[in-house]
Amino acid sequence: DHVVQSSVIFPGAGYLELARAAACVATSSTSAAVLRGVFFLQPLAVDTPGLHVECSVSGGSFEIRSGDVGADGVLAEAEAHCSGSFASTSLGAWQRVDHASMRSGMCPSAASVEGLYAAYDTMDLHCGPEYRTLQRAYVGASGAAVARLRVRRSRQGTAVHPADLDDALCLGAIASRGGDETRLPFAVDDARLHGSTEKLWAVRCRP
């Protein structure tokens, strides 16, 4: 469901969920961890037989890497794909967004979800059914945007499913209203992943 130039690529959004889960285990925390200074270093092609992926956590930092596991159970010739740090925080430290008020004044016809996925196909970025979660999108003149994600039947053990977060990031492409270039994130300043059983909305705010 996530193919780039004919290779199955682990989505960048998946690194954030993997790091969140590892950080919570390392800190024995049941609350969401805050990720800081995250860098996507190298794409991870997952169609290699016997590939092992691990998230190493040490001293408040993490590194996600892949390679072959030797007879001693240690990852040999590991290649780093993502790194960053983590901390804990309270819900009160983050701004809540009222997506309903943001939608007022936005034009739903200005954003084409089908057009977004079609454009990705022409760029050799292919999203399968599980990675086509956007249903409706609303775009404002200021560059702010709101999108409704379809209800997920199962999160498959994740707090925030990578497909949902990946499509939330795609909202930036819809809000940019076209263009000939594909913009992919290479770093994340701060991220707090917190699971929810409610309806999902992706929101892009502009200062």
PDB file of N, CA, C and O in Angstrom, residues 25-81:
ATOM      1  N   VAL A  25       7.691   2.206  26.075  1.00  0.00           N
ATOM      2  CA  VAL A  25       8.187   0.990  26.718  1.00  0.00           C
ATOM      3  C   VAL A  25       9.426   1.310  27.550  1.00  0.00           C
ATOM      4  O   VAL A  25       9.575   0.858  28.688  1.00  0.00           O
ATOM      5  N   ALA A  26      10.329   2.130  26.982  1.00  0.00           N
ATOM      6  CA  ALA A  26      11.576   2.439  27.664  1.00  0.00           C
ATOM      7  C   ALA A  26      11.348   3.238  28.941  1.00  0.00           C
ATOM      8  O   ALA A  26      12.084   3.092  29.919  1.00  0.00           O
ATOM      9  N   THR A  27      10.316   4.072  28.955  1.00  0.00           N
ATOM     10  CA  THR A  27      10.033   4.913  30.124  1.00  0.00           C
ATOM     11  C   THR A  27       8.932   4.345  31.005  1.00  0.00           C
ATOM     12  O   THR A  27       8.537   4.992  31.977  1.00  0.00           O
ATOM     13  N   SER A  28       8.435   3.154  30.656  1.00  0.00           N
ATOM     14  CA  SER A  28       7.330   2.516  31.391  1.00  0.00           C
ATOM     15  C   SER A  28       6.153   3.466  31.533  1.00  0.00           C
ATOM     16  O   SER A  28       5.517   3.564  32.584  1.00  0.00           O
ATOM     17  N   SER A  29       5.869   4.177  30.446  1.00  0.00           N
ATOM     18  CA  SER A  29       4.809   5.167  30.454  1.00  0.00           C
ATOM     19  C   SER A  29       3.626   4.668  29.637  1.00  0.00           C
ATOM     20  O   SER A  29       3.784   4.064  28.586  1.00  0.00           O
ATOM     21  N   THR A  30       2.438   4.941  30.144  1.00  0.00           N
ATOM     22  CA  THR A  30       1.226   4.609  29.394  1.00  0.00           C
ATOM     23  C   THR A  30       0.713   5.815  28.630  1.00  0.00           C
ATOM     24  O   THR A  30      -0.212   5.698  27.828  1.00  0.00           O
ATOM     25  N   SER A  31       1.289   6.993  28.886  1.00  0.00           N
ATOM     26  CA  SER A  31       0.887   8.206  28.173  1.00  0.00           C
ATOM     27  C   SER A  31       1.710   8.348  26.908  1.00  0.00           C
ATOM     28  O   SER A  31       2.705   7.656  26.703  1.00  0.00           O
ATOM     29  N   ALA A  32       1.297   9.279  26.068  1.00  0.00           N
ATOM     30  CA  ALA A  32       1.982   9.470  24.808  1.00  0.00           C
ATOM     31  C   ALA A  32       3.324  10.160  25.028  1.00  0.00           C
ATOM     32  O   ALA A  32       3.448  11.072  25.843  1.00  0.00           O
ATOM     33  N   ALA A  33       4.335   9.707  24.314  1.00  0.00           N
ATOM     34  CA  ALA A  33       5.641  10.343  24.374  1.00  0.00           C
ATOM     35  C   ALA A  33       5.697  11.470  23.349  1.00  0.00           C
ATOM     36  O   ALA A  33       5.063  11.408  22.300  1.00  0.00           O
ATOM     37  N   VAL A  34       6.465  12.500  23.657  1.00  0.00           N
ATOM     38  CA  VAL A  34       6.682  13.595  22.719  1.00  0.00           C
ATOM     39  C   VAL A  34       8.016  13.377  22.028  1.00  0.00           C
ATOM     40  O   VAL A  34       9.043  13.193  22.683  1.00  0.00           O
ATOM     41  N   LEU A  35       7.996  13.373  20.708  1.00  0.00           N
ATOM     42  CA  LEU A  35       9.213  13.193  19.924  1.00  0.00           C
ATOM     43  C   LEU A  35       9.742  14.559  19.515  1.00  0.00           C
ATOM     44  O   LEU A  35       8.974  15.437  19.123  1.00  0.00           O
ATOM     45  N   ARG A  36      11.050  14.729  19.581  1.00  0.00           N
ATOM     46  CA  ARG A  36      11.659  16.010  19.251  1.00  0.00           C
ATOM     47  C   ARG A  36      12.878  15.810  18.362  1.00  0.00           C
ATOM     48  O   ARG A  36      13.604  14.818  18.490  1.00  0.00           O
ATOM     49  N   GLY A  37      13.091  16.762  17.467  1.00  0.00           N
ATOM     50  CA  GLY A  37      14.282  16.746  16.617  1.00  0.00           C
ATOM     51  C   GLY A  37      14.404  15.465  15.808  1.00  0.00           C
ATOM     52  O   GLY A  37      15.475  14.866  15.747  1.00  0.00           O
ATOM     53  N   VAL A  38      13.298  15.057  15.176  1.00  0.00           N
ATOM     54  CA  VAL A  38      13.294  13.810  14.405  1.00  0.00           C
ATOM     55  C   VAL A  38      13.797  14.074  12.986  1.00  0.00           C
ATOM     56  O   VAL A  38      13.358  15.014  12.325  1.00  0.00           O
ATOM     57  N   PHE A  39      14.715  13.243  12.527  1.00  0.00           N
ATOM     58  CA  PHE A  39      15.256  13.372  11.175  1.00  0.00           C
ATOM     59  C   PHE A  39      15.068  12.054  10.420  1.00  0.00           C
ATOM     60  O   PHE A  39      15.380  10.984  10.946  1.00  0.00           O
ATOM     61  N   PHE A  40      14.561  12.140   9.203  1.00  0.00           N
ATOM     62  CA  PHE A  40      14.462  10.981   8.318  1.00  0.00           C
ATOM     63  C   PHE A  40      15.755  10.922   7.506  1.00  0.00           C
ATOM     64  O   PHE A  40      16.011  11.783   6.662  1.00  0.00           O
ATOM     65  N   LEU A  41      16.577   9.918   7.766  1.00  0.00           N
ATOM     66  CA  LEU A  41      17.929   9.879   7.233  1.00  0.00           C
ATOM     67  C   LEU A  41      18.049   9.143   5.912  1.00  0.00           C
ATOM     68  O   LEU A  41      18.744   9.591   5.000  1.00  0.00           O
ATOM     69  N   GLN A  42      17.379   8.009   5.804  1.00  0.00           N
ATOM     70  CA  GLN A  42      17.535   7.155   4.633  1.00  0.00           C
ATOM     71  C   GLN A  42      16.270   6.320   4.444  1.00  0.00           C
ATOM     72  O   GLN A  42      15.761   5.745   5.409  1.00  0.00           O
ATOM     73  N   PRO A  43      15.729   6.257   3.209  1.00  0.00           N
ATOM     74  CA  PRO A  43      14.532   5.439   2.984  1.00  0.00           C
ATOM     75  C   PRO A  43      14.776   3.971   3.335  1.00  0.00           C
ATOM     76  O   PRO A  43      15.882   3.463   3.181  1.00  0.00           O
ATOM     77  N   LEU A  44      13.728   3.327   3.808  1.00  0.00           N
ATOM     78  CA  LEU A  44      13.794   1.910   4.183  1.00  0.00           C
ATOM     79  C   LEU A  44      12.935   1.101   3.227  1.00  0.00           C
ATOM     80  O   LEU A  44      11.705   1.166   3.277  1.00  0.00           O
ATOM     81  N   ALA A  45      13.582   0.359   2.339  1.00  0.00           N
ATOM     82  CA  ALA A  45      12.876  -0.540   1.427  1.00  0.00           C
ATOM     83  C   ALA A  45      12.663  -1.867   2.149  1.00  0.00           C
ATOM     84  O   ALA A  45      13.625  -2.495   2.594  1.00  0.00           O
ATOM     85  N   VAL A  46      11.395  -2.275   2.274  1.00  0.00           N
ATOM     86  CA  VAL A  46      11.074  -3.435   3.109  1.00  0.00           C
ATOM     87  C   VAL A  46      10.835  -4.710   2.302  1.00  0.00           C
ATOM     88  O   VAL A  46      10.351  -5.697   2.847  1.00  0.00           O
ATOM     89  N   ASP A  47      11.171  -4.690   1.010  1.00  0.00           N
ATOM     90  CA  ASP A  47      10.948  -5.887   0.203  1.00  0.00           C
ATOM     91  C   ASP A  47      12.192  -6.767   0.130  1.00  0.00           C
ATOM     92  O   ASP A  47      12.310  -7.625  -0.741  1.00  0.00           O
ATOM     93  N   THR A  48      13.136  -6.581   1.064  1.00  0.00           N
ATOM     94  CA  THR A  48      14.324  -7.420   1.132  1.00  0.00           C
ATOM     95  C   THR A  48      14.056  -8.617   2.033  1.00  0.00           C
ATOM     96  O   THR A  48      13.683  -8.442   3.205  1.00  0.00           O
ATOM     97  N   PRO A  49      14.235  -9.862   1.556  1.00  0.00           N
ATOM     98  CA  PRO A  49      13.975 -11.041   2.387  1.00  0.00           C
ATOM     99  C   PRO A  49      14.866 -11.069   3.627  1.00  0.00           C
ATOM    100  O   PRO A  49      16.065 -10.773   3.556  1.00  0.00           O
ATOM    101  N   GLY A  50      14.285 -11.407   4.764  1.00  0.00           N
ATOM    102  CA  GLY A  50      15.042 -11.545   6.001  1.00  0.00           C
ATOM    103  C   GLY A  50      15.447 -10.236   6.649  1.00  0.00           C
ATOM    104  O   GLY A  50      16.248 -10.239   7.596  1.00  0.00           O
ATOM    105  N   LEU A  51      14.911  -9.128   6.201  1.00  0.00           N
ATOM    106  CA  LEU A  51      15.284  -7.828   6.760  1.00  0.00           C
ATOM    107  C   LEU A  51      14.770  -7.692   8.194  1.00  0.00           C
ATOM    108  O   LEU A  51      13.632  -8.049   8.495  1.00  0.00           O
ATOM    109  N   HIS A  52      15.619  -7.183   9.077  1.00  0.00           N
ATOM    110  CA  HIS A  52      15.241  -6.964  10.478  1.00  0.00           C
ATOM    111  C   HIS A  52      15.267  -5.466  10.758  1.00  0.00           C
ATOM    112  O   HIS A  52      16.216  -4.770  10.392  1.00  0.00           O
ATOM    113  N   VAL A  53      14.225  -4.972  11.398  1.00  0.00           N
ATOM    114  CA  VAL A  53      14.129  -3.552  11.737  1.00  0.00           C
ATOM    115  C   VAL A  53      14.024  -3.424  13.250  1.00  0.00           C
ATOM    116  O   VAL A  53      13.264  -4.152  13.884  1.00  0.00           O
ATOM    117  N   GLU A  54      14.785  -2.500  13.838  1.00  0.00           N
ATOM    118  CA  GLU A  54      14.727  -2.307  15.275  1.00  0.00           C
ATOM    119  C   GLU A  54      14.782  -0.818  15.608  1.00  0.00           C
ATOM    120  O   GLU A  54      15.269   0.003  14.823  1.00  0.00           O
ATOM    121  N   CYS A  55      14.258  -0.492  16.784  1.00  0.00           N
ATOM    122  CA  CYS A  55      14.330   0.870  17.301  1.00  0.00           C
ATOM    123  C   CYS A  55      15.154   0.817  18.578  1.00  0.00           C
ATOM    124  O   CYS A  55      14.717   0.258  19.584  1.00  0.00           O
ATOM    125  N   SER A  56      16.333   1.394  18.537  1.00  0.00           N
ATOM    126  CA  SER A  56      17.225   1.414  19.691  1.00  0.00           C
ATOM    127  C   SER A  56      16.971   2.674  20.504  1.00  0.00           C
ATOM    128  O   SER A  56      16.935   3.782  19.961  1.00  0.00           O
ATOM    129  N   VAL A  57      16.763   2.524  21.811  1.00  0.00           N
ATOM    130  CA  VAL A  57      16.469   3.646  22.697  1.00  0.00           C
ATOM    131  C   VAL A  57      17.548   3.724  23.762  1.00  0.00           C
ATOM    132  O   VAL A  57      17.866   2.729  24.416  1.00  0.00           O
ATOM    133  N   SER A  58      18.111   4.930  23.945  1.00  0.00           N
ATOM    134  CA  SER A  58      19.161   5.099  24.937  1.00  0.00           C
ATOM    135  C   SER A  58      19.244   6.564  25.360  1.00  0.00           C
ATOM    136  O   SER A  58      19.380   7.450  24.503  1.00  0.00           O
ATOM    137  N   GLY A  59      19.167   6.800  26.689  1.00  0.00           N
ATOM    138  CA  GLY A  59      19.374   8.137  27.221  1.00  0.00           C
ATOM    139  C   GLY A  59      18.484   9.210  26.635  1.00  0.00           C
ATOM    140  O   GLY A  59      18.931  10.325  26.387  1.00  0.00           O
ATOM    141  N   GLY A  60      17.225   8.881  26.362  1.00  0.00           N
ATOM    142  CA  GLY A  60      16.312   9.871  25.840  1.00  0.00           C
ATOM    143  C   GLY A  60      16.392  10.076  24.344  1.00  0.00           C
ATOM    144  O   GLY A  60      15.741  10.980  23.806  1.00  0.00           O
ATOM    145  N   SER A  61      17.157   9.251  23.654  1.00  0.00           N
ATOM    146  CA  SER A  61      17.273   9.327  22.187  1.00  0.00           C
ATOM    147  C   SER A  61      16.881   7.996  21.578  1.00  0.00           C
ATOM    148  O   SER A  61      16.899   6.953  22.249  1.00  0.00           O
ATOM    149  N   PHE A  62      16.532   8.023  20.307  1.00  0.00           N
ATOM    150  CA  PHE A  62      16.196   6.789  19.608  1.00  0.00           C
ATOM    151  C   PHE A  62      16.811   6.788  18.212  1.00  0.00           C
ATOM    152  O   PHE A  62      17.118   7.844  17.649  1.00  0.00           O
ATOM    153  N   GLU A  63      16.990   5.587  17.696  1.00  0.00           N
ATOM    154  CA  GLU A  63      17.470   5.418  16.317  1.00  0.00           C
ATOM    155  C   GLU A  63      16.807   4.182  15.733  1.00  0.00           C
ATOM    156  O   GLU A  63      16.835   3.106  16.342  1.00  0.00           O
ATOM    157  N   ILE A  64      16.210   4.341  14.573  1.00  0.00           N
ATOM    158  CA  ILE A  64      15.570   3.216  13.886  1.00  0.00           C
ATOM    159  C   ILE A  64      16.502   2.766  12.771  1.00  0.00           C
ATOM    160  O   ILE A  64      16.918   3.578  11.942  1.00  0.00           O
ATOM    161  N   ARG A  65      16.823   1.480  12.762  1.00  0.00           N
ATOM    162  CA  ARG A  65      17.791   0.971  11.796  1.00  0.00           C
ATOM    163  C   ARG A  65      17.375  -0.412  11.316  1.00  0.00           C
ATOM    164  O   ARG A  65      16.519  -1.068  11.912  1.00  0.00           O
ATOM    165  N   SER A  66      18.020  -0.849  10.249  1.00  0.00           N
ATOM    166  CA  SER A  66      17.696  -2.154   9.666  1.00  0.00           C
ATOM    167  C   SER A  66      18.969  -2.860   9.230  1.00  0.00           C
ATOM    168  O   SER A  66      20.032  -2.248   9.077  1.00  0.00           O
ATOM    169  N   GLY A  67      18.842  -4.174   9.031  1.00  0.00           N
ATOM    170  CA  GLY A  67      19.973  -4.974   8.589  1.00  0.00           C
ATOM    171  C   GLY A  67      19.698  -6.446   8.798  1.00  0.00           C
ATOM    172  O   GLY A  67      18.557  -6.853   9.061  1.00  0.00           O
ATOM    173  N   ASP A  68      20.736  -7.253   8.700  1.00  0.00           N
ATOM    174  CA  ASP A  68      20.633  -8.690   8.933  1.00  0.00           C
ATOM    175  C   ASP A  68      21.047  -9.007  10.358  1.00  0.00           C
ATOM    176  O   ASP A  68      21.975  -8.401  10.910  1.00  0.00           O
ATOM    177  N   VAL A  69      20.383  -9.976  10.959  1.00  0.00           N
ATOM    178  CA  VAL A  69      20.714 -10.408  12.316  1.00  0.00           C
ATOM    179  C   VAL A  69      21.655 -11.599  12.240  1.00  0.00           C
ATOM    180  O   VAL A  69      21.366 -12.593  11.575  1.00  0.00           O
ATOM    181  N   GLY A  70      22.799 -11.492  12.937  1.00  0.00           N
ATOM    182  CA  GLY A  70      23.772 -12.565  12.950  1.00  0.00           C
ATOM    183  C   GLY A  70      23.396 -13.682  13.907  1.00  0.00           C
ATOM    184  O   GLY A  70      22.346 -13.645  14.568  1.00  0.00           O
ATOM    185  N   ALA A  71      24.258 -14.697  13.996  1.00  0.00           N
ATOM    186  CA  ALA A  71      24.003 -15.844  14.867  1.00  0.00           C
ATOM    187  C   ALA A  71      23.934 -15.432  16.332  1.00  0.00           C
ATOM    188  O   ALA A  71      23.304 -16.107  17.155  1.00  0.00           O
ATOM    189  N   ASP A  72      24.580 -14.302  16.668  1.00  0.00           N
ATOM    190  CA  ASP A  72      24.573 -13.833  18.050  1.00  0.00           C
ATOM    191  C   ASP A  72      23.353 -12.982  18.368  1.00  0.00           C
ATOM    192  O   ASP A  72      23.206 -12.464  19.478  1.00  0.00           O
ATOM    193  N   GLY A  73      22.441 -12.840  17.374  1.00  0.00           N
ATOM    194  CA  GLY A  73      21.238 -12.062  17.589  1.00  0.00           C
ATOM    195  C   GLY A  73      21.429 -10.568  17.491  1.00  0.00           C
ATOM    196  O   GLY A  73      20.505  -9.800  17.772  1.00  0.00           O
ATOM    197  N   VAL A  74      22.630 -10.137  17.082  1.00  0.00           N
ATOM    198  CA  VAL A  74      22.932  -8.713  16.970  1.00  0.00           C
ATOM    199  C   VAL A  74      22.777  -8.266  15.525  1.00  0.00           C
ATOM    200  O   VAL A  74      23.141  -8.986  14.590  1.00  0.00           O
ATOM    201  N   LEU A  75      22.240  -7.079  15.326  1.00  0.00           N
ATOM    202  CA  LEU A  75      22.053  -6.520  13.995  1.00  0.00           C
ATOM    203  C   LEU A  75      23.410  -6.184  13.395  1.00  0.00           C
ATOM    204  O   LEU A  75      24.176  -5.402  13.964  1.00  0.00           O
ATOM    205  N   ALA A  76      23.716  -6.788  12.254  1.00  0.00           N
ATOM    206  CA  ALA A  76      25.011  -6.582  11.605  1.00  0.00           C
ATOM    207  C   ALA A  76      24.878  -5.588  10.457  1.00  0.00           C
ATOM    208  O   ALA A  76      23.889  -5.598   9.735  1.00  0.00           O
ATOM    209  N   GLU A  77      25.885  -4.735  10.300  1.00  0.00           N
ATOM    210  CA  GLU A  77      25.930  -3.744   9.219  1.00  0.00           C
ATOM    211  C   GLU A  77      24.617  -2.969   9.147  1.00  0.00           C
ATOM    212  O   GLU A  77      23.990  -2.849   8.099  1.00  0.00           O
ATOM    213  N   ALA A  78      24.226  -2.440  10.289  1.00  0.00           N
ATOM    214  CA  ALA A  78      22.951  -1.728  10.392  1.00  0.00           C
ATOM    215  C   ALA A  78      22.989  -0.413   9.633  1.00  0.00           C
ATOM    216  O   ALA A  78      23.997   0.290   9.624  1.00  0.00           O
ATOM    217  N   GLU A  79      21.872  -0.079   9.006  1.00  0.00           N
ATOM    218  CA  GLU A  79      21.714   1.185   8.304  1.00  0.00           C
ATOM    219  C   GLU A  79      20.672   2.017   9.032  1.00  0.00           C
ATOM    220  O   GLU A  79      19.558   1.564   9.274  1.00  0.00           O
ATOM    221  N   ALA A  80      21.035   3.240   9.421  1.00  0.00           N
ATOM    222  CA  ALA A  80      20.132   4.106  10.170  1.00  0.00           C
ATOM    223  C   ALA A  80      19.152   4.787   9.220  1.00  0.00           C
ATOM    224  O   ALA A  80      19.539   5.282   8.162  1.00  0.00           O
ATOM    225  N   HIS A  81      17.879   4.823   9.614  1.00  0.00           N
ATOM    226  CA  HIS A  81      16.831   5.415   8.782  1.00  0.00           C
ATOM    227  C   HIS A  81      16.175   6.635   9.438  1.00  0.00           C
ATOM    228  O   HIS A  81      15.683   7.519   8.735  1.00  0.00           O
TER     229      HIS A  81
END
